[in-house]
Amino acid sequence: VGPIRGHSQTILILMAVGGIFSCLLMFLSIGRILKPVKNLALGAHRIAKGDFGYKVNVKTGDEIEVLARQFNDMSAALKKSFTELEARVVECRQGEAALRQSEEKYRKILESMEEGYYEVDAAGNMTFCNESMCRILGYPAAELLGMNNRAYMDEGFSRKVYDTFNEVYNTGKPV
């Protein structure tokens, strides 16, 4: 015990230096871990805001670098998917515009033609008619829609229409 007492000041100094050195190593180690984690967090934030091409640059030579590479792969896949999705949206919008133009064209044709035009469901109930059909049958459109063809056709003609519609429905060929 005697020789240790004589060196107690040296031992305390060595312990203090060791503690300071340990704290310094711990601080450097934490910084080495936290910096790439902060870079990954920043990358996640930027991707969440729509910057799908953002790449994280982490060169640590450990699992965090592997995670960063996977993060970059995911970012690239998101960018590709988003670009493809944008192209599909543009395509759909163009298709919708073309459909609206076509619908408008055929609506004008149906409205301007003198011949009666109507559509029925499988049971013979009217689902659509043009204004000429309303004039021909003498009913407003509100009354015709949903009306069965037997209400405005005689029994013989109604049967003939039913048979004709069934033939078209079963064969898929117009008559």
Coordinates of N, CA and C in Angstrom, one line a residue:
V1 N 0.8 -1.2 0.0 CA 0.0 0.0 0.0 C 0.9 1.2 0.0
G2 N 2.0 1.2 0.6 CA 2.9 2.3 0.7 C 3.4 2.8 -0.6
P3 N 3.8 1.9 -1.5 CA 4.3 2.4 -2.8 C 3.2 3.0 -3.7
I4 N 2.0 2.5 -3.5 CA 0.9 3.1 -4.3 C 0.5 4.5 -3.8
R5 N 0.6 4.7 -2.5 CA 0.4 6.1 -2.0 C 1.3 7.1 -2.6
G6 N 2.5 6.8 -2.8 CA 3.5 7.7 -3.3 C 3.2 8.0 -4.8
H7 N 2.5 7.2 -5.5 CA 2.2 7.4 -6.9 C 0.7 7.7 -7.1
S8 N 0.0 8.0 -6.1 CA -1.4 8.3 -6.2 C -1.7 9.5 -7.2
Q9 N -0.8 10.5 -7.1 CA -1.0 11.7 -8.0 C -0.8 11.3 -9.4
T10 N 0.2 10.4 -9.7 CA 0.4 9.9 -11.0 C -0.7 9.1 -11.5
I11 N -1.2 8.2 -10.6 CA -2.4 7.4 -11.0 C -3.6 8.2 -11.3
L12 N -3.8 9.3 -10.6 CA -5.0 10.2 -10.8 C -4.8 10.9 -12.1
I13 N -3.6 11.3 -12.4 CA -3.4 12.0 -13.7 C -3.6 11.0 -14.9
L14 N -3.0 9.8 -14.7 CA -3.2 8.8 -15.8 C -4.7 8.5 -16.0
M15 N -5.5 8.4 -14.9 CA -6.9 8.1 -14.9 C -7.6 9.2 -15.6
A16 N -7.2 10.5 -15.3 CA -7.9 11.6 -15.9 C -7.6 11.7 -17.4
V17 N -6.3 11.4 -17.8 CA -5.9 11.4 -19.2 C -6.7 10.2 -19.9
G18 N -6.8 9.1 -19.3 CA -7.5 7.9 -19.8 C -9.0 8.3 -20.0
G19 N -9.6 8.9 -19.0 CA -11.0 9.3 -19.1 C -11.2 10.3 -20.2
I20 N -10.3 11.3 -20.3 CA -10.4 12.3 -21.4 C -10.3 11.6 -22.8
F21 N -9.3 10.7 -22.9 CA -9.0 10.0 -24.1 C -10.3 9.1 -24.5
S22 N -10.9 8.5 -23.5 CA -12.1 7.7 -23.7 C -13.2 8.5 -24.2
C23 N -13.4 9.7 -23.6 CA -14.5 10.6 -24.0 C -14.2 11.1 -25.4
L24 N -13.0 11.4 -25.7 CA -12.6 11.9 -27.1 C -12.9 10.8 -28.1
L25 N -12.6 9.5 -27.8 CA -12.8 8.4 -28.7 C -14.3 8.2 -28.9
M26 N -15.1 8.3 -27.8 CA -16.5 8.1 -27.8 C -17.1 9.2 -28.7
F27 N -16.7 10.5 -28.5 CA -17.2 11.6 -29.3 C -16.9 11.4 -30.8
L28 N -15.7 11.0 -31.1 CA -15.4 10.7 -32.5 C -16.2 9.6 -33.1
S29 N -16.4 8.5 -32.3 CA -17.1 7.4 -32.8 C -18.6 7.7 -33.0
I30 N -19.2 8.5 -32.1 CA -20.6 8.9 -32.2 C -20.7 9.8 -33.5
G31 N -19.8 10.7 -33.7 CA -19.8 11.6 -34.9 C -19.7 10.8 -36.1
R32 N -18.9 9.7 -36.1 CA -18.7 8.9 -37.3 C -20.0 8.1 -37.6
I33 N -20.8 7.8 -36.6 CA -22.0 7.1 -36.8 C -23.2 8.1 -37.1
L34 N -23.2 9.2 -36.4 CA -24.3 10.1 -36.6 C -24.3 10.9 -37.9
K35 N -23.2 11.2 -38.4 CA -23.1 12.0 -39.6 C -23.8 11.2 -40.8
P36 N -23.4 9.9 -41.0 CA -24.1 9.2 -42.1 C -25.6 9.0 -41.8
V37 N -26.0 8.8 -40.6 CA -27.4 8.6 -40.2 C -28.1 9.9 -40.5
K38 N -27.5 11.1 -40.2 CA -28.1 12.4 -40.5 C -28.3 12.5 -42.0
N39 N -27.2 12.1 -42.8 CA -27.3 12.1 -44.2 C -28.5 11.3 -44.7
L40 N -28.7 10.1 -44.2 CA -29.8 9.3 -44.6 C -31.2 9.9 -44.2
A41 N -31.2 10.5 -43.0 CA -32.4 11.2 -42.6 C -32.8 12.4 -43.5
L42 N -31.7 13.1 -43.9 CA -31.9 14.2 -44.9 C -32.4 13.7 -46.2
G43 N -31.8 12.6 -46.7 CA -32.3 12.0 -47.9 C -33.7 11.5 -47.9
A44 N -34.1 10.9 -46.8 CA -35.5 10.5 -46.6 C -36.4 11.7 -46.6
H45 N -36.0 12.8 -46.0 CA -36.8 14.0 -46.0 C -36.9 14.6 -47.4
R46 N -35.8 14.6 -48.2 CA -35.9 15.2 -49.5 C -36.7 14.3 -50.4
I47 N -36.7 13.0 -50.3 CA -37.5 12.1 -51.1 C -39.0 12.3 -50.7
A48 N -39.2 12.4 -49.4 CA -40.6 12.6 -49.0 C -41.2 13.9 -49.6
K49 N -40.3 14.9 -49.9 CA -40.8 16.1 -50.5 C -40.8 16.1 -52.0
G50 N -40.5 14.9 -52.6 CA -40.6 14.7 -54.0 C -39.3 14.7 -54.8
D51 N -38.2 14.9 -54.2 CA -36.9 14.9 -54.9 C -36.4 13.4 -55.0
F52 N -37.1 12.7 -55.9 CA -36.8 11.2 -56.1 C -35.5 10.9 -56.6
G53 N -34.8 11.8 -57.2 CA -33.4 11.6 -57.7 C -32.3 11.8 -56.7
Y54 N -32.7 12.2 -55.5 CA -31.6 12.5 -54.5 C -30.8 11.2 -54.1
K55 N -29.5 11.4 -54.0 CA -28.6 10.3 -53.7 C -27.9 10.6 -52.4
V56 N -27.8 9.7 -51.5 CA -27.0 9.9 -50.3 C -25.6 9.4 -50.5
N57 N -24.6 10.2 -50.1 CA -23.2 9.9 -50.3 C -22.6 9.5 -48.9
V58 N -22.5 8.3 -48.7 CA -21.9 7.8 -47.4 C -20.8 6.8 -47.7
K59 N -19.6 7.1 -47.3 CA -18.4 6.2 -47.5 C -17.9 5.8 -46.1
T60 N -18.5 4.9 -45.5 CA -18.0 4.5 -44.1 C -17.4 3.1 -44.1
G61 N -17.6 2.3 -45.2 CA -17.0 1.0 -45.3 C -17.7 0.0 -44.3
D62 N -18.9 0.3 -43.9 CA -19.6 -0.6 -43.0 C -21.1 -0.8 -43.4
E63 N -21.9 -1.3 -42.4 CA -23.3 -1.5 -42.7 C -24.1 -0.3 -43.1
I64 N -23.6 0.9 -42.6 CA -24.3 2.1 -42.9 C -24.1 2.5 -44.4
E65 N -22.9 2.2 -44.9 CA -22.7 2.4 -46.3 C -23.6 1.5 -47.2
V66 N -23.7 0.2 -46.7 CA -24.6 -0.7 -47.4 C -26.0 -0.2 -47.4
L67 N -26.5 0.3 -46.3 CA -27.8 0.9 -46.1 C -28.0 2.1 -47.1
A68 N -26.9 2.9 -47.2 CA -27.0 4.1 -48.0 C -27.1 3.6 -49.5
R69 N -26.4 2.6 -49.9 CA -26.5 2.1 -51.3 C -27.9 1.6 -51.6
Q70 N -28.5 0.9 -50.6 CA -29.9 0.4 -50.8 C -30.8 1.6 -50.8
F71 N -30.6 2.6 -50.0 CA -31.4 3.8 -50.0 C -31.3 4.4 -51.4
N72 N -30.2 4.5 -52.0 CA -30.0 5.1 -53.3 C -30.7 4.3 -54.4
D73 N -30.6 2.9 -54.2 CA -31.3 2.1 -55.2 C -32.9 2.3 -55.1
M74 N -33.3 2.4 -53.9 CA -34.8 2.7 -53.6 C -35.1 4.0 -54.2
S75 N -34.3 5.0 -54.0 CA -34.6 6.4 -54.6 C -34.7 6.3 -56.1
A76 N -33.7 5.6 -56.7 CA -33.8 5.5 -58.2 C -35.0 4.7 -58.7
A77 N -35.4 3.7 -57.9 CA -36.6 2.9 -58.3 C -37.9 3.8 -58.2
L78 N -37.9 4.6 -57.1 CA -39.0 5.6 -56.9 C -39.1 6.6 -58.0
K79 N -37.9 7.1 -58.4 CA -37.9 8.1 -59.5 C -38.4 7.5 -60.8
K80 N -38.0 6.2 -61.1 CA -38.4 5.5 -62.3 C -39.9 5.3 -62.2
S81 N -40.4 4.8 -61.1 CA -41.9 4.6 -61.0 C -42.7 5.9 -61.1
F82 N -42.2 6.9 -60.5 CA -42.9 8.2 -60.5 C -42.9 8.7 -62.0
T83 N -41.8 8.6 -62.7 CA -41.8 9.1 -64.1 C -42.8 8.3 -64.9
E84 N -42.8 6.9 -64.7 CA -43.7 6.1 -65.5 C -45.2 6.5 -65.1
L85 N -45.4 6.7 -63.8 CA -46.8 7.1 -63.4 C -47.2 8.4 -64.0
E86 N -46.3 9.4 -64.1 CA -46.6 10.7 -64.7 C -46.9 10.5 -66.2
A87 N -46.2 9.6 -66.9 CA -46.5 9.4 -68.3 C -47.9 8.7 -68.4
R88 N -48.2 7.8 -67.5 CA -49.6 7.2 -67.6 C -50.7 8.3 -67.3
V89 N -50.4 9.2 -66.4 CA -51.4 10.2 -66.1 C -51.6 11.1 -67.4
V90 N -50.5 11.4 -68.0 CA -50.6 12.2 -69.2 C -51.4 11.5 -70.3
E91 N -51.1 10.2 -70.4 CA -51.8 9.3 -71.4 C -53.3 9.2 -71.1
C92 N -53.6 9.1 -69.8 CA -55.0 9.0 -69.4 C -55.7 10.3 -69.7
R93 N -55.1 11.4 -69.4 CA -55.7 12.7 -69.6 C -55.9 12.9 -71.1
Q94 N -55.0 12.5 -72.0 CA -55.2 12.6 -73.4 C -56.3 11.7 -73.9
G95 N -56.4 10.5 -73.3 CA -57.5 9.6 -73.6 C -58.8 10.2 -73.2
E96 N -58.9 10.8 -72.0 CA -60.1 11.4 -71.6 C -60.5 12.5 -72.5
A97 N -59.6 13.3 -72.9 CA -59.9 14.4 -73.8 C -60.4 13.9 -75.1
A98 N -59.8 12.9 -75.6 CA -60.3 12.3 -76.9 C -61.7 11.7 -76.7
L99 N -61.9 11.1 -75.6 CA -63.2 10.5 -75.3 C -64.3 11.6 -75.2
R100 N -64.0 12.7 -74.6 CA -64.9 13.8 -74.5 C -65.2 14.4 -75.8
Q101 N -64.2 14.5 -76.7 CA -64.4 15.0 -78.0 C -65.3 14.0 -78.8
S102 N -65.1 12.7 -78.7 CA -65.9 11.7 -79.4 C -67.3 11.7 -78.9
E103 N -67.5 11.8 -77.6 CA -68.8 11.8 -77.0 C -69.6 13.1 -77.5
E104 N -68.9 14.2 -77.5 CA -69.5 15.4 -78.0 C -69.9 15.3 -79.5
K105 N -69.1 14.7 -80.3 CA -69.3 14.5 -81.7 C -70.6 13.7 -81.9
Y106 N -70.6 12.5 -81.2 CA -71.8 11.6 -81.4 C -73.1 12.2 -80.7
R107 N -72.9 12.9 -79.6 CA -74.1 13.6 -79.0 C -74.7 14.6 -80.0
K108 N -73.9 15.3 -80.7 CA -74.4 16.3 -81.7 C -75.1 15.6 -82.8
I109 N -74.5 14.5 -83.3 CA -75.1 13.7 -84.3 C -76.5 13.2 -83.9
L110 N -76.5 12.6 -82.7 CA -77.8 12.1 -82.2 C -78.9 13.2 -82.0
E111 N -78.4 14.4 -81.6 CA -79.4 15.5 -81.4 C -79.9 16.0 -82.7
S112 N -79.0 16.0 -83.7 CA -79.4 16.7 -85.0 C -80.1 15.8 -86.0
M113 N -80.1 14.5 -85.8 CA -80.7 13.6 -86.8 C -82.2 13.5 -86.6
E114 N -82.9 13.3 -87.7 CA -84.3 13.3 -87.6 C -84.9 11.9 -87.3
E115 N -84.1 10.9 -87.5 CA -84.5 9.5 -87.1 C -84.5 9.3 -85.6
G116 N -85.4 8.5 -85.2 CA -85.4 8.2 -83.8 C -84.3 7.2 -83.4
Y117 N -83.7 7.5 -82.3 CA -82.6 6.6 -81.8 C -82.9 6.3 -80.4
Y118 N -82.7 5.0 -80.0 CA -82.9 4.6 -78.6 C -82.1 3.4 -78.3
E119 N -81.8 3.3 -77.0 CA -81.1 2.1 -76.5 C -82.0 1.5 -75.3
V120 N -81.9 0.2 -75.3 CA -82.7 -0.5 -74.2 C -81.7 -1.5 -73.5
D121 N -82.1 -1.9 -72.3 CA -81.4 -2.9 -71.6 C -81.9 -4.3 -72.0
A122 N -81.3 -5.3 -71.4 CA -81.7 -6.7 -71.8 C -83.2 -7.0 -71.6
A123 N -83.8 -6.3 -70.7 CA -85.3 -6.5 -70.4 C -86.2 -5.7 -71.3
G124 N -85.6 -4.9 -72.2 CA -86.4 -4.1 -73.1 C -86.7 -2.7 -72.5
N125 N -86.1 -2.3 -71.4 CA -86.4 -1.0 -70.8 C -85.5 0.1 -71.5
M126 N -86.1 1.2 -71.9 CA -85.4 2.2 -72.5 C -84.4 2.9 -71.6
T127 N -83.1 2.9 -72.0 CA -82.1 3.6 -71.2 C -81.5 4.9 -71.8
F128 N -81.8 5.1 -73.1 CA -81.4 6.3 -73.7 C -82.3 6.5 -75.0
C129 N -82.6 7.8 -75.2 CA -83.3 8.1 -76.5 C -83.0 9.5 -76.9
N130 N -83.0 9.8 -78.2 CA -82.8 11.1 -78.7 C -84.1 11.9 -78.8
E131 N -84.0 13.2 -79.0 CA -85.2 14.0 -79.1 C -86.2 13.6 -80.2
S132 N -85.7 13.1 -81.3 CA -86.5 12.7 -82.4 C -87.4 11.5 -82.0
M133 N -86.8 10.6 -81.2 CA -87.5 9.4 -80.7 C -88.7 9.9 -79.8
C134 N -88.4 10.9 -79.0 CA -89.5 11.4 -78.1 C -90.6 12.0 -79.0
R135 N -90.3 12.7 -80.0 CA -91.3 13.3 -80.9 C -92.1 12.1 -81.6
I136 N -91.4 11.1 -82.1 CA -92.0 10.0 -82.8 C -93.0 9.3 -81.9
L137 N -92.6 9.0 -80.7 CA -93.5 8.3 -79.7 C -94.4 9.1 -79.0
G138 N -94.2 10.4 -78.9 CA -95.1 11.4 -78.3 C -95.0 11.4 -76.8
Y139 N -93.8 11.1 -76.3 CA -93.5 11.1 -74.8 C -92.3 12.0 -74.6
P140 N -92.3 12.7 -73.4 CA -91.0 13.3 -73.0 C -90.0 12.3 -72.6
A141 N -88.7 12.7 -72.7 CA -87.6 11.7 -72.4 C -87.8 11.2 -70.9
A142 N -88.2 12.0 -70.0 CA -88.3 11.6 -68.6 C -89.3 10.4 -68.5
E143 N -90.3 10.4 -69.3 CA -91.3 9.3 -69.2 C -90.8 8.1 -70.0
L144 N -90.1 8.3 -71.1 CA -89.6 7.2 -71.9 C -88.5 6.4 -71.2
L145 N -87.6 7.1 -70.5 CA -86.5 6.4 -69.9 C -87.0 5.5 -68.8
G146 N -86.7 4.2 -68.9 CA -87.2 3.2 -68.0 C -88.4 2.5 -68.5
M147 N -89.1 3.0 -69.5 CA -90.3 2.4 -70.0 C -89.9 1.2 -70.8
N148 N -90.7 0.1 -70.7 CA -90.5 -1.1 -71.4 C -91.1 -1.0 -72.8
N149 N -90.4 -1.6 -73.8 CA -90.8 -1.4 -75.2 C -92.3 -1.9 -75.4
R150 N -92.8 -2.8 -74.6 CA -94.2 -3.3 -74.7 C -95.2 -2.2 -74.5
A151 N -94.7 -1.1 -73.8 CA -95.7 0.0 -73.5 C -95.9 0.9 -74.8
Y152 N -95.0 0.9 -75.7 CA -95.2 1.7 -76.9 C -95.2 0.9 -78.2
M153 N -95.2 -0.4 -78.1 CA -95.2 -1.2 -79.3 C -96.4 -2.2 -79.2
D154 N -96.9 -2.6 -80.3 CA -98.0 -3.7 -80.2 C -97.3 -5.0 -79.9
E155 N -98.0 -6.0 -79.5 CA -97.5 -7.3 -79.0 C -96.7 -8.0 -80.1
G156 N -97.2 -8.0 -81.3 CA -96.4 -8.7 -82.4 C -95.1 -8.0 -82.7
F157 N -95.1 -6.7 -82.8 CA -93.9 -5.9 -83.1 C -92.9 -6.0 -82.0
S158 N -93.4 -6.0 -80.7 CA -92.6 -6.1 -79.5 C -91.9 -7.4 -79.5
R159 N -92.6 -8.5 -79.9 CA -92.0 -9.8 -79.9 C -90.9 -9.9 -81.0
K160 N -91.2 -9.3 -82.2 CA -90.2 -9.2 -83.2 C -88.9 -8.5 -82.8
V161 N -89.1 -7.3 -82.1 CA -88.0 -6.6 -81.7 C -87.2 -7.4 -80.6
Y162 N -87.9 -8.0 -79.7 CA -87.3 -8.8 -78.7 C -86.4 -9.9 -79.3
D163 N -87.0 -10.6 -80.3 CA -86.2 -11.7 -81.0 C -85.0 -11.2 -81.7
T164 N -85.2 -10.0 -82.3 CA -84.0 -9.4 -83.1 C -82.9 -9.0 -82.1
F165 N -83.3 -8.4 -81.0 CA -82.3 -8.0 -80.0 C -81.6 -9.2 -79.4
N166 N -82.3 -10.2 -79.1 CA -81.7 -11.5 -78.6 C -80.7 -12.1 -79.6
E167 N -81.1 -12.0 -80.9 CA -80.2 -12.5 -81.9 C -78.9 -11.7 -81.9
V168 N -79.0 -10.4 -81.8 CA -77.8 -9.6 -81.8 C -77.0 -9.9 -80.5
Y169 N -77.7 -10.0 -79.4 CA -77.0 -10.2 -78.1 C -76.3 -11.5 -78.1
N170 N -76.9 -12.6 -78.6 CA -76.4 -13.9 -78.6 C -75.3 -14.1 -79.6
T171 N -75.4 -13.5 -80.8 CA -74.4 -13.7 -81.8 C -73.3 -12.6 -81.8
G172 N -73.7 -11.4 -81.4 CA -72.7 -10.3 -81.4 C -72.7 -9.7 -82.8
K173 N -73.5 -10.1 -83.7 CA -73.5 -9.6 -85.1 C -74.7 -8.7 -85.3
P174 N -74.5 -7.5 -85.9 CA -75.6 -6.7 -86.2 C -76.6 -7.3 -87.2
V175 N -77.8 -6.8 -87.2 CA -78.8 -7.3 -88.2 C -79.0 -6.3 -89.3

